[in-house]
Amino acid sequence: MEEFFKDGFILRILGKIAKLFYNAVFRKVDHIIVPDFPIPHTICQLNLNFEKKIQEKVLYTGPLPAKKPDEV
């Protein structure tokens, strides 16, 4: 997320505020479910960039299937 807010002083400040906000929200939840491949094969891990305490709540469930189980 920080990549979107790296150009210019005001955008960097807005990026820091956004990060503070979403980290505060993520500290309040029990689990965060990410439909991605499990570690170490995850695609999203670098983009998510959670704090260490929040990272413990993240569960990588694998990609979401395009079909229902009874259609397979």
Coordinates of N, CA and C in Angstrom, one line a residue, residues 12-66:
R12 N 2.8 11.0 1.2 CA 3.5 10.2 2.2 C 2.8 10.3 3.5
I13 N 2.4 11.5 3.9 CA 1.7 11.7 5.2 C 0.4 11.0 5.1
L14 N -0.4 11.1 4.0 CA -1.6 10.4 3.9 C -1.4 8.8 4.0
G15 N -0.3 8.4 3.4 CA 0.0 6.9 3.4 C 0.2 6.5 4.9
K16 N 0.9 7.3 5.6 CA 1.2 6.9 7.0 C -0.1 6.9 7.8
I17 N -1.0 7.9 7.6 CA -2.3 7.9 8.3 C -3.1 6.7 7.9
A18 N -3.1 6.3 6.6 CA -3.9 5.1 6.2 C -3.3 3.9 6.8
K19 N -2.0 3.7 6.9 CA -1.4 2.6 7.5 C -1.7 2.5 9.0
L20 N -1.7 3.6 9.7 CA -2.1 3.6 11.1 C -3.5 3.2 11.3
F21 N -4.4 3.7 10.4 CA -5.8 3.3 10.5 C -6.0 1.8 10.2
Y22 N -5.5 1.2 9.1 CA -5.7 -0.2 8.9 C -5.0 -1.1 9.9
N23 N -3.9 -0.7 10.4 CA -3.3 -1.5 11.5 C -4.1 -1.5 12.7
A24 N -4.7 -0.3 13.1 CA -5.6 -0.3 14.2 C -6.8 -1.2 14.0
V25 N -7.4 -1.2 12.8 CA -8.5 -2.1 12.6 C -8.0 -3.5 12.7
F26 N -6.9 -3.9 12.1 CA -6.5 -5.3 12.0 C -6.1 -5.8 13.4
R27 N -5.7 -4.9 14.3 CA -5.3 -5.3 15.7 C -6.6 -5.8 16.4
K28 N -7.8 -5.3 16.0 CA -9.0 -5.6 16.7 C -9.6 -6.9 16.3
V29 N -9.2 -7.5 15.2 CA -9.9 -8.7 14.6 C -9.2 -10.0 15.2
D30 N -9.9 -11.1 15.2 CA -9.3 -12.4 15.6 C -8.4 -13.0 14.6
H31 N -8.9 -13.0 13.3 CA -8.1 -13.6 12.2 C -8.3 -12.8 11.0
I32 N -7.3 -12.9 10.1 CA -7.4 -12.3 8.8 C -7.2 -13.4 7.7
I33 N -8.2 -13.6 6.9 CA -8.2 -14.7 5.9 C -7.8 -14.1 4.6
V34 N -6.7 -14.7 4.0 CA -6.2 -14.2 2.7 C -6.3 -15.3 1.7
P35 N -7.1 -15.2 0.7 CA -7.2 -16.2 -0.3 C -6.0 -16.3 -1.3
D36 N -4.9 -16.8 -0.8 CA -3.7 -16.9 -1.5 C -3.0 -18.2 -1.1
F37 N -1.9 -18.5 -1.8 CA -1.2 -19.7 -1.5 C -0.5 -19.6 -0.1
P38 N -0.4 -20.7 0.6 CA 0.3 -20.6 1.9 C 1.8 -20.2 1.8
I39 N 2.3 -19.7 2.9 CA 3.7 -19.3 2.9 C 4.5 -20.6 2.7
P40 N 5.6 -20.7 2.0 CA 6.4 -19.6 1.3 C 6.0 -19.3 -0.1
H41 N 4.9 -19.9 -0.6 CA 4.5 -19.7 -2.0 C 3.5 -18.5 -2.2
T42 N 3.3 -17.7 -1.1 CA 2.3 -16.6 -1.2 C 2.7 -15.6 -2.2
I43 N 1.7 -15.0 -2.9 CA 1.9 -14.0 -3.8 C 1.7 -12.6 -3.2
C44 N 0.9 -12.5 -2.2 CA 0.4 -11.3 -1.6 C 1.3 -10.8 -0.4
Q45 N 2.1 -11.6 0.2 CA 2.7 -11.3 1.4 C 3.4 -10.0 1.4
L46 N 4.2 -9.7 0.4 CA 4.9 -8.4 0.4 C 4.0 -7.2 0.2
N47 N 2.9 -7.4 -0.5 CA 1.9 -6.3 -0.7 C 1.1 -6.0 0.6
L48 N 0.9 -7.0 1.4 CA 0.1 -6.9 2.6 C 0.9 -6.1 3.7
N49 N 2.2 -6.5 3.9 CA 3.1 -5.8 4.8 C 2.5 -5.5 6.2
F50 N 2.0 -6.5 6.9 CA 1.4 -6.4 8.2 C 2.5 -6.2 9.3
E51 N 2.2 -5.6 10.4 CA 3.1 -5.6 11.5 C 3.2 -7.0 12.0
K52 N 4.3 -7.3 12.8 CA 4.6 -8.6 13.2 C 3.5 -9.2 14.0
K53 N 2.9 -8.4 14.9 CA 1.8 -8.9 15.8 C 0.6 -9.2 15.0
I54 N 0.3 -8.5 13.9 CA -0.8 -8.7 13.1 C -0.6 -9.9 12.2
Q55 N 0.7 -10.1 11.7 CA 1.0 -11.2 10.8 C 0.6 -12.6 11.5
E56 N 0.7 -12.7 12.8 CA 0.3 -13.9 13.5 C -1.1 -14.3 13.3
K57 N -2.0 -13.3 13.0 CA -3.4 -13.5 12.8 C -3.8 -13.9 11.4
V58 N -2.8 -13.8 10.4 CA -3.1 -14.0 9.0 C -3.1 -15.5 8.7
L59 N -4.2 -15.9 8.0 CA -4.3 -17.3 7.6 C -4.4 -17.3 6.0
Y60 N -3.5 -17.9 5.4 CA -3.5 -18.0 3.9 C -4.3 -19.3 3.6
T61 N -5.4 -19.2 3.0 CA -6.3 -20.3 2.8 C -6.2 -21.0 1.4
G62 N -5.4 -20.5 0.5 CA -5.3 -21.0 -0.8 C -6.2 -20.2 -1.7
P63 N -6.1 -20.3 -3.0 CA -6.9 -19.5 -3.9 C -8.4 -20.0 -3.9
L64 N -9.2 -19.0 -4.1 CA -10.7 -19.3 -4.2 C -11.0 -20.1 -5.5
P65 N -11.7 -21.1 -5.3 CA -12.0 -21.9 -6.6 C -13.1 -21.2 -7.4
A66 N -13.0 -21.4 -8.7 CA -13.9 -20.8 -9.7 C -15.2 -21.5 -9.8

